[in-house]
Coordinates of N, CA and C in Angstrom, one line a residue:
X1 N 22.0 -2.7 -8.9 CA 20.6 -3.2 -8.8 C 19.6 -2.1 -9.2
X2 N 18.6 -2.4 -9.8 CA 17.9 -1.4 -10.5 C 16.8 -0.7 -9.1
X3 N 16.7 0.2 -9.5 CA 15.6 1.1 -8.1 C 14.4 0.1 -8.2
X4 N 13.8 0.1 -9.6 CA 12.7 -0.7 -9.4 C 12.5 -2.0 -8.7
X5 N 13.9 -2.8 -9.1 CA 14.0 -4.0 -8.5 C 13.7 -4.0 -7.0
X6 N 14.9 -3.0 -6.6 CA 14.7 -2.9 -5.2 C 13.5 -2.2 -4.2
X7 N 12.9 -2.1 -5.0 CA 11.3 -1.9 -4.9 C 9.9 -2.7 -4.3
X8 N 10.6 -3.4 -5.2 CA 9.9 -5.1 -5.2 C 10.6 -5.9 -4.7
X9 N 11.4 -5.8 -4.3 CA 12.0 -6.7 -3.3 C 11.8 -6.3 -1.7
X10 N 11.7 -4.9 -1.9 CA 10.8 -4.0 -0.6 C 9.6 -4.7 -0.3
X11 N 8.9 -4.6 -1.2 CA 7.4 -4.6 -1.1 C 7.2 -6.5 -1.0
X12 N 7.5 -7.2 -1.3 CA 7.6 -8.6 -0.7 C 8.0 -8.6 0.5
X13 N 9.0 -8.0 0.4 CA 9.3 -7.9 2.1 C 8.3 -7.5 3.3
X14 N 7.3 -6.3 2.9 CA 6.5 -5.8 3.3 C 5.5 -6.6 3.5
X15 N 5.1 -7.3 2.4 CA 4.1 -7.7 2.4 C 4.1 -9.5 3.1
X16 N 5.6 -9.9 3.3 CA 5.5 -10.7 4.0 C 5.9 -10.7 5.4
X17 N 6.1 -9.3 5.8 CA 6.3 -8.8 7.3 C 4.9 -8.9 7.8
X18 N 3.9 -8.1 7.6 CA 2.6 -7.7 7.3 C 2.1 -9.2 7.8
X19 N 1.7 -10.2 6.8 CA 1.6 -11.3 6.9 C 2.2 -12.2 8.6
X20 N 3.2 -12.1 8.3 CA 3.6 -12.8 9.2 C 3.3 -12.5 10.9
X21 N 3.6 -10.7 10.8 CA 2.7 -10.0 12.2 C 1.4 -10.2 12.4
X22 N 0.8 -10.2 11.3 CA -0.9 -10.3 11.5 C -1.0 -11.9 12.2
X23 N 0.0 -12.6 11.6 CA -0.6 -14.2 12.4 C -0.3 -14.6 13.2
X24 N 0.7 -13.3 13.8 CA 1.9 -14.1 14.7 C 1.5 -13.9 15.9
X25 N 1.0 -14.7 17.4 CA 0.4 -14.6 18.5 C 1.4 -13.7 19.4
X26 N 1.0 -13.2 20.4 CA 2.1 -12.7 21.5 C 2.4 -11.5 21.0
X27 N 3.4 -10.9 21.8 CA 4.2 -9.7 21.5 C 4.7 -8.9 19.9
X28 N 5.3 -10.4 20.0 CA 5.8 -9.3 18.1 C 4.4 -9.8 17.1
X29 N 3.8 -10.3 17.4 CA 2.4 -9.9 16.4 C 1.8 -8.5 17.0
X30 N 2.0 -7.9 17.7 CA 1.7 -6.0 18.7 C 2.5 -5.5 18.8
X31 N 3.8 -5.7 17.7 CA 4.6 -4.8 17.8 C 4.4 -2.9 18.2
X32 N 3.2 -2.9 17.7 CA 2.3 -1.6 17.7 C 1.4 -1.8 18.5
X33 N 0.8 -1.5 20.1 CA 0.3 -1.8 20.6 C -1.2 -1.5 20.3
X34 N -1.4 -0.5 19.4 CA -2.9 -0.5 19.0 C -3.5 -1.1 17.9
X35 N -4.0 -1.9 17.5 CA -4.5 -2.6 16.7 C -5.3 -1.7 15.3
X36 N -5.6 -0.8 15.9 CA -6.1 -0.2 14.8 C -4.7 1.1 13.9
X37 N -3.6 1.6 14.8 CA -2.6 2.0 14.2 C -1.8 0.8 13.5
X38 N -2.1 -0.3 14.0 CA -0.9 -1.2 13.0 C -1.9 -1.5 12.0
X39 N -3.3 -1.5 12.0 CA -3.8 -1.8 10.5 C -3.6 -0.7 9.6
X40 N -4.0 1.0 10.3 CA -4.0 1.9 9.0 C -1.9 2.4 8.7
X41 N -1.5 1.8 9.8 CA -0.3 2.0 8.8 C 0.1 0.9 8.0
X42 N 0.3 -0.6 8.1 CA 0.2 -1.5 7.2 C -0.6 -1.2 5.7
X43 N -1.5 -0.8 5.9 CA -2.7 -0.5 4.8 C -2.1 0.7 4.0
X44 N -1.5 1.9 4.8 CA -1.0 3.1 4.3 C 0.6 3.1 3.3
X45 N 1.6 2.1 3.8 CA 3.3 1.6 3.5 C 2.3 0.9 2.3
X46 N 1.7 -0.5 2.5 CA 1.7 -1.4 1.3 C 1.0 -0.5 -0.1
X47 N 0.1 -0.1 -0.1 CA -0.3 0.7 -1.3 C 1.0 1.6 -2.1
X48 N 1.8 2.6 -1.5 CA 2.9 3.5 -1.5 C 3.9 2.7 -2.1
X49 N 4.3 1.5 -1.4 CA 5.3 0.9 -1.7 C 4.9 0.2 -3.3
X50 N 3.9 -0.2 -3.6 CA 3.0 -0.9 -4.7 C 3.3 0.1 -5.6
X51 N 2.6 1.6 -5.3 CA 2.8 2.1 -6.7 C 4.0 2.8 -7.1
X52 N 5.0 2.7 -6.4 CA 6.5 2.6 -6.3 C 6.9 1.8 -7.1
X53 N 6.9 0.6 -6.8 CA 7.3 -1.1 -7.7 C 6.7 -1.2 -8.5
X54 N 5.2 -0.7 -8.9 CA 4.6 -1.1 -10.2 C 3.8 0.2 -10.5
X55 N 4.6 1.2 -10.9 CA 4.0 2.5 -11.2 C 3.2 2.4 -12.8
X56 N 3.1 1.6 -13.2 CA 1.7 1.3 -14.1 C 0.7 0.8 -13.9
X57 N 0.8 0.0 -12.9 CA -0.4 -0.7 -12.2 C -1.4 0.0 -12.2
X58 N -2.7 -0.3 -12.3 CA -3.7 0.7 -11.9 C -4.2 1.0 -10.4
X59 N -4.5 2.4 -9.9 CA -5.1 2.5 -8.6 C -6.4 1.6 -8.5
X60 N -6.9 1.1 -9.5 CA -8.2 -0.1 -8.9 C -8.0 -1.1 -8.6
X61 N -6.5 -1.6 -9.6 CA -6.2 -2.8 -8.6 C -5.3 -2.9 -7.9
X62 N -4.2 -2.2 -7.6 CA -3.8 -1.8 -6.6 C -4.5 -2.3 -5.2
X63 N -5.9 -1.5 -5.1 CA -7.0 -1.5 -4.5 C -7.4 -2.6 -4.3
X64 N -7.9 -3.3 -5.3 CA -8.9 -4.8 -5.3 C -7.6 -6.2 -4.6
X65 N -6.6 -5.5 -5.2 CA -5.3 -6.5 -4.8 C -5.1 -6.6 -3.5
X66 N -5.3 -5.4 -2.7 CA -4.6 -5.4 -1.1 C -5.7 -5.2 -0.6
X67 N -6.8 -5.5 -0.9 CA -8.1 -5.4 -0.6 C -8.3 -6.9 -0.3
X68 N -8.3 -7.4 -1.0 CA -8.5 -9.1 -1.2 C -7.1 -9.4 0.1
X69 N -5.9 -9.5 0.2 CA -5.0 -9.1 1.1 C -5.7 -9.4 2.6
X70 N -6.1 -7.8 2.7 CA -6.7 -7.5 3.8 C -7.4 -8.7 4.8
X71 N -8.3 -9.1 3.3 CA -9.6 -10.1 3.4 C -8.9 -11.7 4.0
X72 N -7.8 -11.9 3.3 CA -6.9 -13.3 3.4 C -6.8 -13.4 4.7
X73 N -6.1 -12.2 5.2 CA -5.5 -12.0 6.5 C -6.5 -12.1 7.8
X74 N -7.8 -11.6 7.5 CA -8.6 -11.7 8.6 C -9.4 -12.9 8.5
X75 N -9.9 -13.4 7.4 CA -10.2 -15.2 7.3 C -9.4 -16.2 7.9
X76 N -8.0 -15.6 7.5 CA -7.0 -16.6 8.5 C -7.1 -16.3 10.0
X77 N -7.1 -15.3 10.2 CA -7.1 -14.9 12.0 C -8.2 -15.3 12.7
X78 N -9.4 -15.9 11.4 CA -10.7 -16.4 11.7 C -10.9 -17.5 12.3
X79 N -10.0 -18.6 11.3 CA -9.8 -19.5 11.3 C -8.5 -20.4 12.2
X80 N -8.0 -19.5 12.7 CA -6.5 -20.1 13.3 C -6.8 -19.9 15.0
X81 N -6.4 -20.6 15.5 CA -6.8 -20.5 17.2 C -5.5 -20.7 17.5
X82 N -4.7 -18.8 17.5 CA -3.1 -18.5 17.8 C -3.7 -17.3 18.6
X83 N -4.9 -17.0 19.5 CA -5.3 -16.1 20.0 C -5.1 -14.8 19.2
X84 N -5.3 -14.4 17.5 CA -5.3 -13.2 17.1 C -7.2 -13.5 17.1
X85 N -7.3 -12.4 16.3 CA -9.2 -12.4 16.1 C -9.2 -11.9 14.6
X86 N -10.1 -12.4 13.6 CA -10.3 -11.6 12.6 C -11.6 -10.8 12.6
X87 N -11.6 -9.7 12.1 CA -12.8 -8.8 12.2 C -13.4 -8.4 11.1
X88 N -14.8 -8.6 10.6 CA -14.9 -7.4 9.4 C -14.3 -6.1 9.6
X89 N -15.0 -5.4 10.6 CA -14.4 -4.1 10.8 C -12.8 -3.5 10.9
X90 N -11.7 -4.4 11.5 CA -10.6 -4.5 10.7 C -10.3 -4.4 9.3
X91 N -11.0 -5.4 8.3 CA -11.0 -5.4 6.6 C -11.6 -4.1 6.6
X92 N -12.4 -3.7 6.8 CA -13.2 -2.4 6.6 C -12.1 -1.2 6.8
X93 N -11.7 -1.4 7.8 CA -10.5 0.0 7.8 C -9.5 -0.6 7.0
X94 N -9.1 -1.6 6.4 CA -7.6 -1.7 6.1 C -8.7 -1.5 4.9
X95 N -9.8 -1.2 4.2 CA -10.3 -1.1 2.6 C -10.1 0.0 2.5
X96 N -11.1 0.8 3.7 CA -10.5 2.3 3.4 C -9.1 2.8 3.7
X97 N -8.2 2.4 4.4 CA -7.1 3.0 4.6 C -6.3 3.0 3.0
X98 N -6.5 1.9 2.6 CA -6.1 1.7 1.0 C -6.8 2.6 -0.1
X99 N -7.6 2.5 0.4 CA -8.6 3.5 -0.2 C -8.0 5.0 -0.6
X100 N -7.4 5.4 0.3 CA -7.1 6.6 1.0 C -5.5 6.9 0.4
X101 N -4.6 6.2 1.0 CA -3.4 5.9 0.4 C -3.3 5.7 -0.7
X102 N -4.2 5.1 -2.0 CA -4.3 4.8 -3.4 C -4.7 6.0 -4.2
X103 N -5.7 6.6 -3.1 CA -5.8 7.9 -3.8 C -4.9 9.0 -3.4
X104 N -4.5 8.9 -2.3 CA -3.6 9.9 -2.3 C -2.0 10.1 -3.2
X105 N -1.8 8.9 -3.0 CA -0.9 8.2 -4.5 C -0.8 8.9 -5.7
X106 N -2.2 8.4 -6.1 CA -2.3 8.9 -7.4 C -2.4 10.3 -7.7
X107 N -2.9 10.8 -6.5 CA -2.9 12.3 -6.8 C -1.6 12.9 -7.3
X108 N -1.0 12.4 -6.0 CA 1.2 13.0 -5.8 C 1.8 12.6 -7.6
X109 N 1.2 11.5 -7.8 CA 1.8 11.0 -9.2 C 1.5 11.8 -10.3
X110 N -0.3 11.8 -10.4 CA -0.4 13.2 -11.4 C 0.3 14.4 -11.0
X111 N 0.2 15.0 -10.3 CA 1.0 15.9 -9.7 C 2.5 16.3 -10.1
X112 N 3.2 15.2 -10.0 CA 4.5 15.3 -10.1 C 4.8 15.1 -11.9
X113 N 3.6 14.1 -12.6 CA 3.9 13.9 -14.1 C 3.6 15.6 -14.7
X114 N 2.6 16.0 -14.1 CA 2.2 17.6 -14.4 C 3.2 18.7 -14.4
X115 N 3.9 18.7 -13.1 CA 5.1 18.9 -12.8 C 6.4 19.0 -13.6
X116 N 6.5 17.8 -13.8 CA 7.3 17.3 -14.8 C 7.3 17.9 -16.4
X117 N 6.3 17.8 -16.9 CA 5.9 18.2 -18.1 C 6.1 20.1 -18.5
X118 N 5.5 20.7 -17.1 CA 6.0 21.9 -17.4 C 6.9 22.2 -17.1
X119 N 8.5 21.5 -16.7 CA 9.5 22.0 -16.6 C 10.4 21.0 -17.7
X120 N 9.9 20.2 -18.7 CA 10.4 19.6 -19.5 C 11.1 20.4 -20.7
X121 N 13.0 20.2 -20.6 CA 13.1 20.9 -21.8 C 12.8 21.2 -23.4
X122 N 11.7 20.5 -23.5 CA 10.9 20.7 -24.8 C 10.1 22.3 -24.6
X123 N 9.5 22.5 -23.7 CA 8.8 23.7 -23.4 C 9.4 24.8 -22.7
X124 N 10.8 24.5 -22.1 CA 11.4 25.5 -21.7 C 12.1 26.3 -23.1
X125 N 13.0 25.3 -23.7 CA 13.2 25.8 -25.4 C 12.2 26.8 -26.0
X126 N 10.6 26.3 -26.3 CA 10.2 27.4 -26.6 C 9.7 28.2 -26.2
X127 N 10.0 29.0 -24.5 CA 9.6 29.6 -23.9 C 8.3 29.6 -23.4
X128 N 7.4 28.2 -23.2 CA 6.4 28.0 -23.0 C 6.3 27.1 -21.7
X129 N 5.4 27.6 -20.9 CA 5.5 27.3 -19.3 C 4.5 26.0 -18.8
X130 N 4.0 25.0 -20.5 CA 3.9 23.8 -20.0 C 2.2 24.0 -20.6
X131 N 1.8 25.0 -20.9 CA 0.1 24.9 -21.3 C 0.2 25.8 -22.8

């Protein structure tokens, strides 16, 4: 099975663990007892795992994608009487935690393509260190 694949088969997974804890009343919806650690690490895995499985994707939508996410999740928690609560200020940290993770992402990504490039045997051949 291809890495990529199993990537994306990760990140569904993720993204329907995610889902499912956010709605789920009682105990295993707190598997994390603090509500704001289980948002910014939810927020922190799903971005990472995204641009893992879809490393062309863009960081904007990336962003607008698990942003909108975020948004689903707390309209539902709005609307469902399973004793969770939806918050703006939840969406609001899971925007920026994505935020944050998407850019930190893409930094590691350029980073590593940069990386990459000056140790590519095209430039090692002609004794050139990549610039």
């Amino acid at each position: 099975m291809k890495v990529t694949l199993m990537l994306r088969v990760a990140l569904g997974l993720a993204v329907s663990l995610t889902f499912y804890l956010a709605l789920t009343p009682g105990p295993a919806g707190k598997v994390i007892a603090d509500g704001t650690t289980r948002h910014m690490l939810a927020f922190l895995v799903l971005p990472w795992l995204t641009m893992l499985a879809y490393p062309r994707l863009s960081p904007v939508r990336i962003l607008v994608a698990l942003a909108l996410f975020g948004g689903v999740i707390e309209v539902a928690q709005l609307l469902m009487d399973v004793g969770r609560h939806g918050s703006w200020l939840d969406w609001l940290l899971d925007v920026a935690t994505i935020a944050v993770a998407v850019s930190c992402g893409h930094h590691a990504r350029s980073w590593l393509r940069a990386r990459g490039r000056r140790r590519s045997p095209s430039n090692t051949a002609t004794g050139t260190l990549g610039g």
